[in-house]
């Protein structure tokens, strides 16, 4: 294919509008593909749709045409454009293109065809995961190829990109007799109205709904006795449990409870209150509401791994709790029951009863009997091993002896899941008996398997009650498997949050057909596509951020049992592939023992990324664009990504930091809480690019970085995201050469390139944070402190990230941790970190804080913190004398710094409070000879916290 003109994505992009639509999408559930099945770090559809469209259309010749096209891109990113296509889309307050969603999509598809020779573009995503990118490719009229190594991801992709397109088209199948019979049966009703009409509109939706109800009805008939209703007709919707261990002192069974809150809303307050029987040596609970709630319910018995005995006040350390659990002494007890009444709004909360215990005991007995008599090819309950603790961040329950996947469920939860697994096989047999062809029956049954997965996610012993919303949280509220002391068991037949009915409906609402089916493959990303592609857009794994294979085994072990007979090519192995996945993870032997090193794990990731980018480069049409998404702060992660790109001859022409990251996720140690991910539009490097010297590259690169960063600043990009956003623009210059050399002829490494980018972006950031103040007075240690609090607030940094920050600001790690003690080295969760110290900590330990000597000039940050400390201690005479010793010029710089630091620290921070107090007090007491220019530097400082 001949060389193409620049695409819109390489010139302009409606960054602010697309980020806004992406932010809004995070709160959208109904009809969103995220409700089909959980997949980690799935990108917002808004960002995917806008980026793909801008990558497939040419940049217009005139500014006015470009502005019109940008409005279309912004409108197209709106959720209304795809979910409510009949509406006129307004992506901004000023209005947008004035088109409806249907018109927008029609125009977008036609423009794409016009810009690509009249043929539908070929789009590839080799790390397709949860399917957001290829789904939006289908929506825009592309012929899509999506692949992933992980079999769980492949099944999600089939359920998103293949089956709805094959089997969900209107009037594509005759309405079968069993659908008419279901409509005529007054005993049940279906969401969405009559099934026959649903079938005409979308046969797949109607069939998944019908067969989902088929297994639900039979499961309820078998298991209803284990979920008995109350005497007043209330139905238990959830059972609340607390794990227990025996107290080593008084031997009572100690409940391990994180908090006592059941409902924590402005107009509704319900909590547990412990009932302690000292004579009988037992602990029970009662439910209290409204004014009866007293004390501090947010503080219960378990905190940071330690547990306090309610009977004797003995504190049992976390290591002892783990020892008890591993020795088999950890159990669980019911603490309360959540109920609902048909026809009434709201939920009730009551103490557990004998009936509750008897029902659970009966379910446990039946489960034990089924396990002992089971003779299938696979064990009835998943006994596959849990992952190594080193492979999962955020804690892992295996430390407590939960070493098999089946151990994450209590007996009644297992009874439900294993029953549904059996009924799924029976449903498939019934489909075939009713005359459904094999492929179609397989597709329907696959969704039933995904529904069982969804139920398992909301009904394990790692699921919690959300007291602020009165709903059940799923197992994977974050990408980890930490211990949960007090868990929530759902009644799967109650129709409430986490139930089987809810799981079915969440799945059904995603089954929207979008043109022709995609080609879905299970393969490594390093395998080249058999056909050349017009565009490749992909979101590769982020180094060590998410261990997809280990996490997805939670679902894989159940899919293998429920639909393994339909997908022997995907579900034959005991667990998902580990060695071939492209993440930094540690391989283990069959017994779970460590058999890998960090360097070996990193090298597998480096090799995998290099092979993937080489395969993408080989599959890419000449002159076509490849889009790569990345969100990580670790220099090693970026270094590996960039080495892979450059090694494959791919160079970013443009990059856009789009706000796509969930703000609720728990960041790992040393990882900035990023709001954005960087979307880079790359092309193949021109042949014969040759070499260049670093000085020449810097001369060209510095103004490019500055121009782009000032634009990103205007778009609201701040903190750690600001530094990350500089990498793409810098790489567009650096990467155009095959090699960049120092004056002595040695090559500049990618890691050195990243250090240069960090220094350049730090300078631009400081200019903005310090409101244009002269950076000449700002010493390296002060630069380092301001950059830290602006980027990460008070979050501890991994030692490698702290070192990178020091290199960017000209400070050294020894200076900040030893000589000046601005920060302190520490160990947190088995990792070396560096933590900022507070003003109080520094002032109490260093009487010479902020004092100048001939041998030790004081950094400006030390002077600010000393002055703030003197103000906080009401030492006005010493503060006045200190101010006089500094001189008014230095004092003015201190004020500018104080304003910047106060703006960076979070509300409620003690250092922020006393710095604001200092600024407010000294502005009021400023000498009369102070110039207007100096006074102007202090205007607008908020002193409300003083």
JSON list of C-alpha atoms in Angstrom, two decimals, residues 50-133:
[
{"chain": "A", "resi": 50, "resn": "UNK", "atom": "CA", "xyz": [-12.22, 8.13, 19.61]},
{"chain": "A", "resi": 51, "resn": "UNK", "atom": "CA", "xyz": [-8.63, 6.93, 19.23]},
{"chain": "A", "resi": 52, "resn": "UNK", "atom": "CA", "xyz": [-9.45, 4.32, 16.57]},
{"chain": "A", "resi": 53, "resn": "UNK", "atom": "CA", "xyz": [-11.55, 6.78, 14.58]},
{"chain": "A", "resi": 54, "resn": "UNK", "atom": "CA", "xyz": [-8.84, 9.45, 14.70]},
{"chain": "A", "resi": 55, "resn": "UNK", "atom": "CA", "xyz": [-6.27, 6.84, 13.62]},
{"chain": "A", "resi": 56, "resn": "UNK", "atom": "CA", "xyz": [-8.28, 5.86, 10.54]},
{"chain": "A", "resi": 57, "resn": "UNK", "atom": "CA", "xyz": [-9.23, 9.25, 9.10]},
{"chain": "A", "resi": 58, "resn": "UNK", "atom": "CA", "xyz": [-6.97, 11.74, 7.37]},
{"chain": "A", "resi": 59, "resn": "UNK", "atom": "CA", "xyz": [-6.08, 15.09, 8.87]},
{"chain": "A", "resi": 60, "resn": "UNK", "atom": "CA", "xyz": [-8.09, 17.71, 6.93]},
{"chain": "A", "resi": 61, "resn": "UNK", "atom": "CA", "xyz": [-6.39, 20.36, 4.82]},
{"chain": "A", "resi": 62, "resn": "UNK", "atom": "CA", "xyz": [-7.88, 23.38, 6.61]},
{"chain": "A", "resi": 63, "resn": "UNK", "atom": "CA", "xyz": [-8.15, 24.44, 10.24]},
{"chain": "A", "resi": 64, "resn": "UNK", "atom": "CA", "xyz": [-11.92, 24.87, 9.98]},
{"chain": "A", "resi": 65, "resn": "UNK", "atom": "CA", "xyz": [-12.38, 21.36, 8.61]},
{"chain": "A", "resi": 66, "resn": "UNK", "atom": "CA", "xyz": [-10.11, 20.00, 11.34]},
{"chain": "A", "resi": 67, "resn": "UNK", "atom": "CA", "xyz": [-12.17, 21.74, 14.05]},
{"chain": "A", "resi": 68, "resn": "UNK", "atom": "CA", "xyz": [-15.36, 20.26, 12.61]},
{"chain": "A", "resi": 69, "resn": "UNK", "atom": "CA", "xyz": [-13.83, 16.79, 12.55]},
{"chain": "A", "resi": 70, "resn": "UNK", "atom": "CA", "xyz": [-12.60, 17.16, 16.13]},
{"chain": "A", "resi": 71, "resn": "UNK", "atom": "CA", "xyz": [-16.15, 18.01, 17.21]},
{"chain": "A", "resi": 72, "resn": "UNK", "atom": "CA", "xyz": [-17.32, 14.81, 15.56]},
{"chain": "A", "resi": 73, "resn": "UNK", "atom": "CA", "xyz": [-14.65, 12.78, 17.37]},
{"chain": "A", "resi": 74, "resn": "UNK", "atom": "CA", "xyz": [-15.66, 14.34, 20.69]},
{"chain": "A", "resi": 75, "resn": "UNK", "atom": "CA", "xyz": [-19.35, 13.65, 20.06]},
{"chain": "A", "resi": 76, "resn": "UNK", "atom": "CA", "xyz": [-18.62, 10.11, 18.94]},
{"chain": "A", "resi": 77, "resn": "UNK", "atom": "CA", "xyz": [-16.92, 9.46, 22.29]},
{"chain": "A", "resi": 78, "resn": "UNK", "atom": "CA", "xyz": [-20.17, 10.14, 24.13]},
{"chain": "A", "resi": 79, "resn": "UNK", "atom": "CA", "xyz": [-21.99, 7.16, 25.67]},
{"chain": "A", "resi": 80, "resn": "UNK", "atom": "CA", "xyz": [-25.24, 8.57, 24.27]},
{"chain": "A", "resi": 81, "resn": "UNK", "atom": "CA", "xyz": [-23.85, 8.22, 20.75]},
{"chain": "A", "resi": 82, "resn": "UNK", "atom": "CA", "xyz": [-23.83, 4.42, 21.08]},
{"chain": "A", "resi": 83, "resn": "UNK", "atom": "CA", "xyz": [-26.39, 3.66, 23.79]},
{"chain": "A", "resi": 84, "resn": "UNK", "atom": "CA", "xyz": [-29.05, 6.18, 22.75]},
{"chain": "A", "resi": 85, "resn": "UNK", "atom": "CA", "xyz": [-28.30, 6.67, 19.06]},
{"chain": "A", "resi": 86, "resn": "UNK", "atom": "CA", "xyz": [-31.59, 8.43, 18.36]},
{"chain": "A", "resi": 87, "resn": "UNK", "atom": "CA", "xyz": [-30.56, 11.40, 20.51]},
{"chain": "A", "resi": 88, "resn": "UNK", "atom": "CA", "xyz": [-28.68, 14.47, 19.31]},
{"chain": "A", "resi": 89, "resn": "UNK", "atom": "CA", "xyz": [-25.28, 14.26, 20.97]},
{"chain": "A", "resi": 90, "resn": "UNK", "atom": "CA", "xyz": [-23.88, 17.22, 22.87]},
{"chain": "A", "resi": 91, "resn": "UNK", "atom": "CA", "xyz": [-20.34, 16.50, 23.97]},
{"chain": "A", "resi": 92, "resn": "UNK", "atom": "CA", "xyz": [-19.71, 20.00, 25.36]},
{"chain": "A", "resi": 93, "resn": "UNK", "atom": "CA", "xyz": [-21.73, 22.79, 26.95]},
{"chain": "A", "resi": 94, "resn": "UNK", "atom": "CA", "xyz": [-21.29, 24.82, 23.77]},
{"chain": "A", "resi": 95, "resn": "UNK", "atom": "CA", "xyz": [-22.78, 21.99, 21.74]},
{"chain": "A", "resi": 96, "resn": "UNK", "atom": "CA", "xyz": [-21.10, 19.67, 19.30]},
{"chain": "A", "resi": 97, "resn": "UNK", "atom": "CA", "xyz": [-21.72, 18.53, 15.77]},
{"chain": "A", "resi": 98, "resn": "UNK", "atom": "CA", "xyz": [-25.50, 18.67, 16.14]},
{"chain": "A", "resi": 99, "resn": "UNK", "atom": "CA", "xyz": [-25.85, 15.06, 14.93]},
{"chain": "A", "resi": 100, "resn": "UNK", "atom": "CA", "xyz": [-27.63, 12.10, 16.49]},
{"chain": "A", "resi": 101, "resn": "UNK", "atom": "CA", "xyz": [-25.69, 9.01, 17.46]},
{"chain": "A", "resi": 102, "resn": "UNK", "atom": "CA", "xyz": [-26.95, 7.16, 14.40]},
{"chain": "A", "resi": 103, "resn": "UNK", "atom": "CA", "xyz": [-25.90, 9.99, 12.09]},
{"chain": "A", "resi": 104, "resn": "UNK", "atom": "CA", "xyz": [-22.52, 10.25, 13.77]},
{"chain": "A", "resi": 105, "resn": "UNK", "atom": "CA", "xyz": [-21.78, 6.55, 13.34]},
{"chain": "A", "resi": 106, "resn": "UNK", "atom": "CA", "xyz": [-22.96, 6.54, 9.73]},
{"chain": "A", "resi": 107, "resn": "UNK", "atom": "CA", "xyz": [-20.81, 9.55, 8.92]},
{"chain": "A", "resi": 108, "resn": "UNK", "atom": "CA", "xyz": [-17.83, 8.09, 10.77]},
{"chain": "A", "resi": 109, "resn": "UNK", "atom": "CA", "xyz": [-18.04, 4.76, 8.92]},
{"chain": "A", "resi": 110, "resn": "UNK", "atom": "CA", "xyz": [-18.33, 6.52, 5.57]},
{"chain": "A", "resi": 111, "resn": "UNK", "atom": "CA", "xyz": [-15.41, 8.82, 6.31]},
{"chain": "A", "resi": 112, "resn": "UNK", "atom": "CA", "xyz": [-13.33, 5.81, 7.32]},
{"chain": "A", "resi": 113, "resn": "UNK", "atom": "CA", "xyz": [-14.14, 4.08, 4.04]},
{"chain": "A", "resi": 114, "resn": "UNK", "atom": "CA", "xyz": [-13.32, 7.25, 2.07]},
{"chain": "A", "resi": 115, "resn": "UNK", "atom": "CA", "xyz": [-9.93, 7.53, 3.77]},
{"chain": "A", "resi": 116, "resn": "UNK", "atom": "CA", "xyz": [-9.07, 3.86, 3.21]},
{"chain": "A", "resi": 117, "resn": "UNK", "atom": "CA", "xyz": [-9.71, 3.24, -0.45]},
{"chain": "A", "resi": 118, "resn": "UNK", "atom": "CA", "xyz": [-13.37, 2.33, -0.03]},
{"chain": "A", "resi": 119, "resn": "UNK", "atom": "CA", "xyz": [-12.55, -0.91, 1.82]},
{"chain": "A", "resi": 120, "resn": "UNK", "atom": "CA", "xyz": [-13.28, -1.66, 5.49]},
{"chain": "A", "resi": 121, "resn": "UNK", "atom": "CA", "xyz": [-10.03, -1.25, 7.46]},
{"chain": "A", "resi": 122, "resn": "UNK", "atom": "CA", "xyz": [-8.37, -4.31, 8.96]},
{"chain": "A", "resi": 123, "resn": "UNK", "atom": "CA", "xyz": [-7.88, -3.78, 12.72]},
{"chain": "A", "resi": 124, "resn": "UNK", "atom": "CA", "xyz": [-5.76, -6.00, 14.95]},
{"chain": "A", "resi": 125, "resn": "UNK", "atom": "CA", "xyz": [-5.51, -6.11, 18.75]},
{"chain": "A", "resi": 126, "resn": "UNK", "atom": "CA", "xyz": [-3.03, -8.82, 19.84]},
{"chain": "A", "resi": 127, "resn": "UNK", "atom": "CA", "xyz": [-3.53, -8.12, 23.57]},
{"chain": "A", "resi": 128, "resn": "UNK", "atom": "CA", "xyz": [-7.32, -7.95, 23.31]},
{"chain": "A", "resi": 129, "resn": "UNK", "atom": "CA", "xyz": [-8.12, -8.92, 26.94]},
{"chain": "A", "resi": 130, "resn": "UNK", "atom": "CA", "xyz": [-11.57, -7.61, 27.84]},
{"chain": "A", "resi": 131, "resn": "UNK", "atom": "CA", "xyz": [-12.37, -6.62, 24.25]},
{"chain": "A", "resi": 132, "resn": "UNK", "atom": "CA", "xyz": [-12.90, -2.85, 24.50]},
{"chain": "A", "resi": 133, "resn": "UNK", "atom": "CA", "xyz": [-10.59, -1.92, 21.61]}
]
